[in-house]
Coordinates of N, CA, C and O in Angstrom, one line a residue:
X1 N 49.8 -30.7 74.7 CA 48.6 -30.1 74.0 C 47.4 -30.8 74.7 O 47.4 -32.0 74.9
X2 N 46.4 -30.1 74.9 CA 45.2 -30.6 75.6 C 44.0 -30.6 74.6 O 43.6 -29.6 74.1
X3 N 43.4 -31.8 74.4 CA 42.2 -31.9 73.6 C 41.0 -31.7 74.5 O 41.0 -32.3 75.6
X4 N 40.1 -30.9 74.1 CA 38.9 -30.6 75.0 C 37.7 -30.6 74.2 O 37.7 -30.5 73.0
X5 N 36.5 -30.5 74.9 CA 35.3 -30.3 74.2 C 35.3 -28.9 73.7 O 35.9 -28.0 74.4
X6 N 34.7 -28.6 72.6 CA 34.8 -27.3 72.0 C 34.1 -26.2 72.9 O 33.0 -26.4 73.4
X7 N 34.9 -25.2 73.2 CA 34.3 -24.0 73.9 C 34.0 -23.0 72.8 O 34.7 -22.0 72.6
X8 N 33.0 -23.2 72.1 CA 32.7 -22.4 70.9 C 32.4 -21.0 71.2 O 32.8 -20.1 70.4
X9 N 31.7 -20.6 72.3 CA 31.5 -19.2 72.5 C 32.8 -18.5 72.7 O 33.0 -17.4 72.2
X10 N 33.8 -19.1 73.4 CA 35.1 -18.4 73.5 C 35.8 -18.3 72.2 O 36.4 -17.3 71.9
X11 N 35.7 -19.3 71.4 CA 36.4 -19.3 70.1 C 35.7 -18.2 69.2 O 36.4 -17.5 68.5
X12 N 34.4 -18.1 69.2 CA 33.7 -17.1 68.5 C 34.1 -15.7 68.9 O 34.3 -14.8 68.1
X13 N 34.2 -15.5 70.2 CA 34.7 -14.2 70.7 C 36.1 -13.9 70.2 O 36.4 -12.8 69.8
X14 N 37.0 -14.9 70.3 CA 38.3 -14.7 69.8 C 38.3 -14.3 68.3 O 39.0 -13.4 67.9
X15 N 37.6 -15.1 67.5 CA 37.5 -14.7 66.1 C 36.9 -13.3 65.9 O 37.3 -12.6 65.0
X16 N 36.0 -12.9 66.8 CA 35.4 -11.6 66.7 C 36.5 -10.5 66.8 O 36.3 -9.4 66.3
X17 N 37.6 -10.8 67.5 CA 38.6 -9.8 67.6 C 39.3 -9.4 66.3 O 39.9 -8.4 66.2
X18 N 39.1 -10.3 65.3 CA 39.7 -10.0 64.0 C 38.7 -9.3 63.0 O 39.1 -9.0 61.9
X19 N 37.5 -9.1 63.4 CA 36.5 -8.4 62.6 C 37.0 -7.0 62.4 O 37.4 -6.3 63.4
X20 N 37.0 -6.5 61.2 CA 37.5 -5.1 60.9 C 39.0 -5.1 60.6 O 39.5 -4.0 60.2
X21 N 39.7 -6.2 60.7 CA 41.1 -6.3 60.4 C 41.3 -6.7 58.9 O 40.5 -7.4 58.4
X22 N 42.4 -6.3 58.4 CA 42.7 -6.6 57.0 C 43.5 -7.9 56.9 O 44.3 -8.3 57.8
X23 N 43.3 -8.6 55.8 CA 44.1 -9.8 55.5 C 45.3 -9.4 54.7 O 45.3 -8.6 53.8
X24 N 46.4 -10.1 55.0 CA 47.7 -9.8 54.2 C 48.5 -11.1 54.3 O 48.2 -12.0 55.0
X25 N 49.6 -11.1 53.5 CA 50.5 -12.3 53.6 C 49.9 -13.6 53.2 O 50.3 -14.6 53.7
X26 N 48.9 -13.6 52.3 CA 48.2 -14.8 51.9 C 49.2 -15.6 51.1 O 49.8 -15.2 50.1
X27 N 49.4 -16.9 51.5 CA 50.3 -17.8 50.8 C 49.6 -19.2 50.6 O 48.9 -19.6 51.5
X28 N 49.8 -19.7 49.5 CA 49.2 -21.0 49.2 C 50.3 -22.0 48.8 O 51.1 -21.7 47.9
X29 N 50.3 -23.1 49.4 CA 51.2 -24.2 49.0 C 50.4 -25.5 48.8 O 49.2 -25.5 48.9
X30 N 51.1 -26.5 48.5 CA 50.5 -27.8 48.3 C 49.7 -28.3 49.5 O 48.7 -28.8 49.5
X31 N 50.3 -28.0 50.7 CA 49.7 -28.5 51.9 C 48.7 -27.6 52.6 O 47.9 -28.1 53.4
X32 N 48.9 -26.3 52.5 CA 48.0 -25.4 53.2 C 47.8 -24.0 52.6 O 48.6 -23.6 51.8
X33 N 46.8 -23.3 53.1 CA 46.5 -21.9 52.8 C 46.8 -21.2 54.1 O 46.3 -21.5 55.1
X34 N 47.7 -20.1 54.0 CA 48.1 -19.4 55.2 C 47.6 -17.9 55.0 O 47.8 -17.3 53.9
X35 N 47.0 -17.4 56.0 CA 46.4 -16.0 56.0 C 46.9 -15.3 57.3 O 46.7 -15.8 58.4
X36 N 47.4 -14.1 57.1 CA 47.7 -13.2 58.2 C 46.6 -12.2 58.4 O 46.1 -11.7 57.4
X37 N 46.2 -11.9 59.7 CA 45.2 -11.0 60.0 C 45.7 -9.9 61.0 O 46.3 -10.2 61.9
X38 N 45.3 -8.7 60.7 CA 45.6 -7.6 61.6 C 47.0 -7.1 61.5 O 47.8 -7.4 60.5
X39 N 47.4 -6.2 62.4 CA 48.7 -5.6 62.4 C 49.9 -6.5 62.4 O 49.9 -7.6 63.1
X40 N 51.0 -6.1 61.7 CA 52.2 -7.0 61.6 C 53.1 -6.7 62.8 O 53.1 -5.7 63.4
X41 N 53.8 -7.8 63.2 CA 54.8 -7.7 64.2 C 55.9 -8.7 63.8 O 55.6 -9.7 63.1
X42 N 57.1 -8.6 64.4 CA 58.2 -9.5 64.0 C 58.4 -10.5 65.1 O 58.6 -10.2 66.2
X43 N 58.2 -11.8 64.7 CA 58.5 -12.9 65.6 C 60.0 -13.2 65.6 O 60.5 -13.6 64.6
X44 N 60.6 -12.8 66.7 CA 62.1 -12.9 66.7 C 62.6 -14.3 66.8 O 63.7 -14.5 66.4
X45 N 61.8 -15.2 67.3 CA 62.2 -16.6 67.3 C 62.3 -17.2 65.9 O 63.2 -17.8 65.5
X46 N 61.2 -17.0 65.2 CA 61.1 -17.6 63.8 C 61.7 -16.6 62.8 O 61.9 -17.0 61.6
X47 N 62.0 -15.3 63.2 CA 62.5 -14.3 62.3 C 61.6 -14.1 61.1 O 62.1 -14.0 59.9
X48 N 60.3 -14.0 61.3 CA 59.4 -13.7 60.2 C 58.4 -12.6 60.7 O 58.2 -12.5 61.9
X49 N 57.7 -12.0 59.8 CA 56.7 -11.0 60.1 C 55.4 -11.8 60.2 O 55.1 -12.6 59.4
X50 N 54.6 -11.6 61.3 CA 53.3 -12.2 61.5 C 52.2 -11.2 61.7 O 52.5 -10.1 62.0
X51 N 51.0 -11.6 61.6 CA 49.9 -10.8 62.0 C 49.5 -11.0 63.4 O 50.0 -11.9 64.1
X52 N 48.5 -10.3 63.9 CA 47.9 -10.5 65.2 C 47.4 -11.9 65.3 O 47.3 -12.5 66.3
X53 N 46.9 -12.4 64.1 CA 46.4 -13.8 64.0 C 46.9 -14.4 62.7 O 47.1 -13.7 61.7
X54 N 47.2 -15.7 62.8 CA 47.6 -16.4 61.6 C 46.7 -17.6 61.4 O 46.6 -18.4 62.4
X55 N 46.0 -17.7 60.3 CA 45.1 -18.8 60.1 C 45.8 -19.8 59.1 O 46.1 -19.4 58.0
X56 N 46.0 -21.0 59.5 CA 46.6 -22.0 58.7 C 45.5 -23.0 58.4 O 44.9 -23.6 59.3
X57 N 45.2 -23.3 57.1 CA 44.2 -24.2 56.7 C 44.8 -25.3 55.9 O 45.4 -25.2 54.9
X58 N 44.6 -26.5 56.4 CA 45.1 -27.7 55.8 C 43.9 -28.7 55.5 O 44.1 -29.9 55.4
X59 N 42.7 -28.2 55.4 CA 41.6 -29.0 55.1 C 40.8 -28.4 53.9 O 41.3 -27.5 53.3
X60 N 39.7 -29.0 53.5 CA 39.0 -28.5 52.4 C 38.5 -27.1 52.6 O 38.1 -26.7 53.7
X61 N 38.6 -26.3 51.5 CA 38.1 -24.9 51.6 C 37.6 -24.5 50.2 O 37.9 -25.1 49.2
X62 N 36.7 -23.5 50.3 CA 36.2 -22.9 49.0 C 36.2 -21.4 49.2 O 35.9 -20.9 50.3
X63 N 36.4 -20.7 48.1 CA 36.5 -19.2 48.1 C 35.5 -18.7 47.1 O 35.7 -19.0 45.9
X64 N 34.5 -18.0 47.5 CA 33.6 -17.4 46.6 C 33.9 -15.9 46.5 O 33.8 -15.2 47.5
X65 N 34.2 -15.4 45.3 CA 34.5 -14.0 45.0 C 33.5 -13.5 44.1 O 33.2 -14.1 43.0
X66 N 32.8 -12.4 44.4 CA 31.7 -11.9 43.6 C 32.2 -11.7 42.1 O 33.3 -11.1 41.9
X67 N 31.5 -12.2 41.2 CA 31.8 -12.0 39.8 C 32.9 -12.9 39.2 O 33.3 -12.7 38.1
X68 N 33.4 -13.8 40.0 CA 34.4 -14.7 39.6 C 34.0 -16.2 39.8 O 33.1 -16.4 40.6
X69 N 34.7 -17.1 39.2 CA 34.5 -18.5 39.4 C 34.9 -18.9 40.9 O 35.8 -18.4 41.4
X70 N 34.1 -19.8 41.5 CA 34.5 -20.3 42.8 C 35.8 -21.0 42.7 O 36.1 -21.8 41.8
X71 N 36.7 -20.8 43.7 CA 38.0 -21.4 43.8 C 37.9 -22.4 45.0 O 37.4 -22.0 46.0
X72 N 38.4 -23.6 44.8 CA 38.4 -24.6 45.8 C 39.7 -25.3 46.0 O 40.6 -25.2 45.1
X73 N 39.9 -25.9 47.2 CA 41.2 -26.6 47.4 C 41.2 -27.9 46.5 O 42.3 -28.4 46.4
X74 N 40.2 -28.3 45.9 CA 40.1 -29.5 45.1 C 40.6 -29.2 43.7 O 40.8 -30.2 42.9
X75 N 40.7 -28.0 43.3 CA 41.1 -27.7 41.9 C 42.6 -28.0 41.6 O 43.4 -28.1 42.6
X76 N 42.9 -28.3 40.4 CA 44.3 -28.6 40.0 C 45.1 -27.3 40.4 O 44.8 -26.2 40.0
X77 N 46.2 -27.6 41.1 CA 47.0 -26.5 41.6 C 48.0 -26.0 40.5 O 49.0 -26.7 40.2
X78 N 47.7 -24.9 39.9 CA 48.6 -24.3 38.9 C 49.1 -22.9 39.5 O 48.5 -22.4 40.5
X79 N 50.1 -22.4 38.9 CA 50.5 -21.0 39.4 C 49.4 -20.0 39.2 O 49.3 -19.2 40.1
X80 N 48.7 -20.1 38.2 CA 47.6 -19.1 38.0 C 46.5 -19.3 39.1 O 46.0 -18.3 39.6
X81 N 46.2 -20.5 39.4 CA 45.2 -20.8 40.5 C 45.7 -20.2 41.8 O 45.0 -19.6 42.5
X82 N 47.0 -20.5 42.1 CA 47.6 -20.0 43.3 C 47.6 -18.4 43.4 O 47.1 -17.8 44.4
X83 N 47.9 -17.8 42.3 CA 47.9 -16.3 42.3 C 46.5 -15.8 42.4 O 46.2 -14.8 43.1
X84 N 45.5 -16.5 41.8 CA 44.1 -16.1 41.8 C 43.6 -16.1 43.3 O 42.9 -15.3 43.7
X85 N 44.0 -17.2 44.0 CA 43.5 -17.4 45.4 C 44.2 -16.3 46.2 O 43.5 -15.6 47.0
X86 N 45.5 -16.1 46.1 CA 46.2 -15.1 46.9 C 45.7 -13.7 46.7 O 45.4 -13.0 47.6
X87 N 45.5 -13.3 45.4 CA 45.0 -12.0 45.1 C 43.6 -11.8 45.4 O 43.1 -10.6 45.7
X88 N 42.8 -12.8 45.5 CA 41.4 -12.7 45.8 C 41.2 -12.4 47.3 O 40.1 -11.9 47.7
X89 N 42.2 -12.7 48.1 CA 42.0 -12.5 49.6 C 42.9 -11.3 50.1 O 42.5 -10.7 51.0
X90 N 44.0 -11.1 49.4 CA 45.0 -10.1 49.9 C 44.3 -8.7 50.0 O 43.6 -8.2 49.1
X91 N 44.5 -8.1 51.2 CA 44.0 -6.7 51.4 C 42.5 -6.6 51.8 O 42.0 -5.5 52.0
X92 N 41.8 -7.7 51.8 CA 40.4 -7.7 52.2 C 40.2 -7.5 53.6 O 41.0 -7.9 54.5
X93 N 39.0 -6.8 54.0 CA 38.7 -6.6 55.4 C 37.7 -7.5 55.9 O 36.6 -7.7 55.2
X94 N 37.9 -8.2 57.0 CA 37.0 -9.2 57.5 C 35.8 -8.4 58.2 O 36.1 -7.5 59.0
X95 N 34.6 -8.8 57.8 CA 33.5 -8.1 58.4 C 32.6 -9.0 59.2 O 31.8 -8.5 60.1
X96 N 32.7 -10.3 59.1 CA 31.9 -11.2 59.8 C 32.5 -12.6 59.8 O 33.3 -12.9 58.9
X97 N 32.0 -13.5 60.7 CA 32.5 -14.9 60.7 C 31.4 -15.7 61.3 O 30.5 -15.2 62.0
X98 N 31.4 -17.0 61.0 CA 30.5 -17.9 61.7 C 31.3 -19.2 61.9 O 32.2 -19.6 61.2
X99 N 30.9 -20.0 62.9 CA 31.5 -21.2 63.3 C 30.4 -22.2 63.6 O 29.7 -22.0 64.6
X100 N 30.3 -23.3 62.9 CA 29.3 -24.3 63.1 C 29.6 -25.1 64.4 O 30.7 -25.6 64.6
X101 N 28.6 -25.3 65.2 CA 28.8 -26.0 66.5 C 28.9 -27.5 66.2 O 29.4 -28.2 67.1
X102 N 28.4 -28.0 65.1 CA 28.4 -29.4 64.8 C 29.6 -29.8 64.0 O 30.4 -30.7 64.4
X103 N 29.9 -29.1 62.9 CA 31.0 -29.5 62.0 C 32.3 -28.8 62.2 O 33.3 -29.1 61.6
X104 N 32.3 -27.7 62.9 CA 33.4 -26.7 63.1 C 33.8 -26.1 61.8 O 34.9 -25.6 61.6
X105 N 32.8 -26.1 60.8 CA 33.1 -25.3 59.6 C 33.2 -23.8 59.9 O 32.3 -23.3 60.7
X106 N 34.2 -23.2 59.4 CA 34.4 -21.8 59.6 C 34.1 -21.0 58.4 O 34.6 -21.4 57.3
X107 N 33.3 -20.0 58.5 CA 33.0 -19.1 57.3 C 33.5 -17.7 57.7 O 33.2 -17.1 58.7
X108 N 34.4 -17.1 56.8 CA 34.8 -15.8 56.9 C 34.3 -14.9 55.8 O 34.4 -15.3 54.7
X109 N 33.6 -13.8 56.2 CA 33.0 -12.9 55.2 C 33.8 -11.6 55.2 O 34.1 -11.0 56.2
X110 N 34.0 -11.1 53.9 CA 34.8 -9.9 53.7 C 34.0 -8.8 53.1 O 32.9 -9.0 52.6
X111 N 34.5 -7.6 53.3 CA 33.7 -6.4 52.9 C 33.2 -6.3 51.5 O 32.1 -5.8 51.2
X112 N 33.9 -6.9 50.6 CA 33.5 -6.8 49.1 C 32.6 -8.0 48.8 O 32.3 -8.2 47.6
X113 N 32.2 -8.8 49.7 CA 31.3 -9.9 49.4 C 32.0 -11.2 49.3 O 31.3 -12.3 49.2
X114 N 33.3 -11.2 49.3 CA 34.1 -12.5 49.2 C 33.8 -13.3 50.5 O 33.7 -12.7 51.6
X115 N 33.7 -14.6 50.3 CA 33.5 -15.5 51.5 C 34.5 -16.7 51.3 O 34.6 -17.3 50.3
X116 N 35.1 -17.0 52.5 CA 36.0 -18.2 52.5 C 35.4 -19.1 53.5 O 35.1 -18.8 54.7
X117 N 35.1 -20.4 53.1 CA 34.5 -21.4 53.9 C 35.5 -22.5 54.1 O 36.0 -23.1 53.1
X118 N 35.8 -22.9 55.3 CA 36.8 -23.9 55.7 C 36.0 -25.1 56.3 O 35.3 -24.9 57.3
X119 N 36.3 -26.3 55.9 CA 35.5 -27.5 56.3 C 36.5 -28.6 56.8 O 36.9 -29.4 56.0
X120 N 36.8 -28.7 58.1 CA 37.6 -29.8 58.6 C 36.7 -31.0 58.7 O 35.6 -31.0 59.1
X121 N 37.3 -32.2 58.3 CA 36.5 -33.4 58.4 C 37.0 -34.3 59.5 O 36.3 -35.3 59.9
X122 N 38.2 -34.1 60.1 CA 38.7 -34.8 61.2 C 39.2 -36.2 60.8 O 39.3 -37.1 61.7
X123 N 39.5 -36.5 59.6 CA 39.9 -37.8 59.2 C 41.4 -38.0 59.4 O 41.8 -39.1 59.5
X124 N 42.1 -37.0 59.5 CA 43.6 -37.1 59.8 C 44.0 -35.8 60.5 O 43.3 -34.8 60.5
X125 N 45.3 -35.9 61.0 CA 45.8 -34.7 61.7 C 46.1 -33.6 60.6 O 46.4 -32.4 61.0
X126 N 46.1 -33.9 59.4 CA 46.3 -32.9 58.3 C 45.0 -32.3 57.8 O 45.0 -31.5 56.9
X127 N 43.9 -32.7 58.4 CA 42.5 -32.2 57.9 C 42.0 -31.3 59.0 O 41.1 -31.7 59.8
X128 N 42.5 -30.1 59.1 CA 42.1 -29.2 60.2 C 42.4 -27.8 59.8 O 43.0 -27.5 58.8
X129 N 41.9 -26.9 60.6 CA 42.4 -25.5 60.5 C 42.9 -25.0 61.9 O 42.4 -25.5 62.9
X130 N 43.9 -24.2 61.9 CA 44.5 -23.7 63.1 C 44.6 -22.2 63.1 O 45.0 -21.6 62.1
X131 N 44.3 -21.6 64.2 CA 44.4 -20.1 64.4 C 45.5 -19.9 65.4 O 45.3 -20.3 66.6
X132 N 46.6 -19.2 65.0 CA 47.6 -18.8 66.0 C 47.2 -17.3 66.3 O 46.9 -16.6 65.4
X133 N 47.3 -17.0 67.6 CA 47.0 -15.6 67.9 C 48.0 -15.1 69.0 O 48.4 -15.9 69.8
X134 N 48.4 -13.8 68.9 CA 49.3 -13.3 69.8 C 48.6 -12.9 71.1 O 47.6 -12.2 71.1
X135 N 49.1 -13.4 72.3 CA 48.5 -13.1 73.6 C 49.3 -12.1 74.4 O 48.8 -11.5 75.3
X136 N 50.6 -11.9 74.1 CA 51.5 -11.0 74.7 C 52.7 -10.7 73.8 O 52.8 -11.4 72.8
X137 N 53.6 -9.9 74.3 CA 54.8 -9.6 73.5 C 55.6 -10.9 73.1 O 56.1 -11.0 72.0
X138 N 55.7 -11.8 74.0 CA 56.5 -13.0 73.8 C 55.8 -14.3 73.7 O 56.4 -15.3 73.7
X139 N 54.5 -14.2 73.7 CA 53.7 -15.5 73.7 C 52.6 -15.5 72.7 O 51.9 -14.5 72.5
X140 N 52.5 -16.7 72.0 CA 51.4 -16.9 71.1 C 50.7 -18.2 71.6 O 51.3 -19.0 72.2
X141 N 49.4 -18.3 71.2 CA 48.6 -19.4 71.5 C 48.0 -19.9 70.2 O 48.0 -19.2 69.2
X142 N 47.5 -21.1 70.2 CA 46.9 -21.6 69.1 C 45.6 -22.4 69.4 O 45.6 -23.0 70.5
X143 N 44.7 -22.5 68.5 CA 43.5 -23.2 68.6 C 43.4 -24.1 67.3 O 43.6 -23.5 66.3
X144 N 43.3 -25.4 67.5 CA 43.2 -26.3 66.3 C 41.9 -27.0 66.3 O 41.5 -27.6 67.3
X145 N 41.2 -26.9 65.1 CA 39.9 -27.7 64.9 C 40.2 -28.8 63.9 O 40.7 -28.5 62.9
X146 N 39.8 -30.0 64.2 CA 39.9 -31.0 63.2 C 38.6 -31.7 63.0 O 38.6 -32.8 62.5
X147 N 37.5 -31.1 63.3 CA 36.2 -31.7 63.0 C 35.6 -32.4 64.2 O 34.4 -32.6 64.3
X148 N 36.4 -32.8 65.1 CA 35.8 -33.5 66.3 C 36.4 -33.0 67.6 O 35.7 -33.0 68.6
X149 N 37.6 -32.5 67.7 CA 38.1 -31.9 68.9 C 38.8 -30.6 68.6 O 39.1 -30.3 67.5
X150 N 39.0 -29.9 69.7 CA 39.7 -28.6 69.6 C 40.9 -28.8 70.6 O 40.8 -29.2 71.7
X151 N 42.1 -28.4 70.1 CA 43.3 -28.4 71.0 C 43.7 -27.0 71.2 O 43.7 -26.2 70.3
X152 N 44.2 -26.7 72.4 CA 44.7 -25.4 72.8 C 46.2 -25.6 73.2 O 46.5 -26.6 73.8
X153 N 47.0 -24.7 72.9 CA 48.4 -24.8 73.2 C 49.0 -23.4 73.3 O 48.7 -22.5 72.6
X154 N 49.9 -23.1 74.3 CA 50.6 -21.9 74.4 C 52.1 -22.2 74.2 O 52.6 -23.2 74.6
X155 N 52.8 -21.3 73.5 CA 54.2 -21.4 73.3 C 54.8 -20.1 73.2 O 54.2 -19.1 73.1

């Protein structure tokens, strides 16, 4: 894996490929929030269905849903909280995104006004967000932000 200086224009263009795509397969666990973006395909190696992009979030995040209470990664994790987070994102269409050049904070904006803001602090390898994206039939790549560096990897 190669750590590099952020190529933010390239990452912003990559994220732009997901504008207009629907979110599905939202899963929340103790360690991360996982979101599938775009059309589904079957990963024969892992034997799971994936989106054109998979966003894994293992850092601080907040979810603002119009007319509802803000949901954050800092709240006590209950089954109701998990279902609320998952149903608040499932089926939403991504309409815009922004990426901070200084903090690598990622904001995803959805058609109904919902906004997901992800904030990596870079304090540990578990404080980051990762975007896996399909580059060909048999290959996926990933981009990982941890607040100070970006890593690229093909597999």
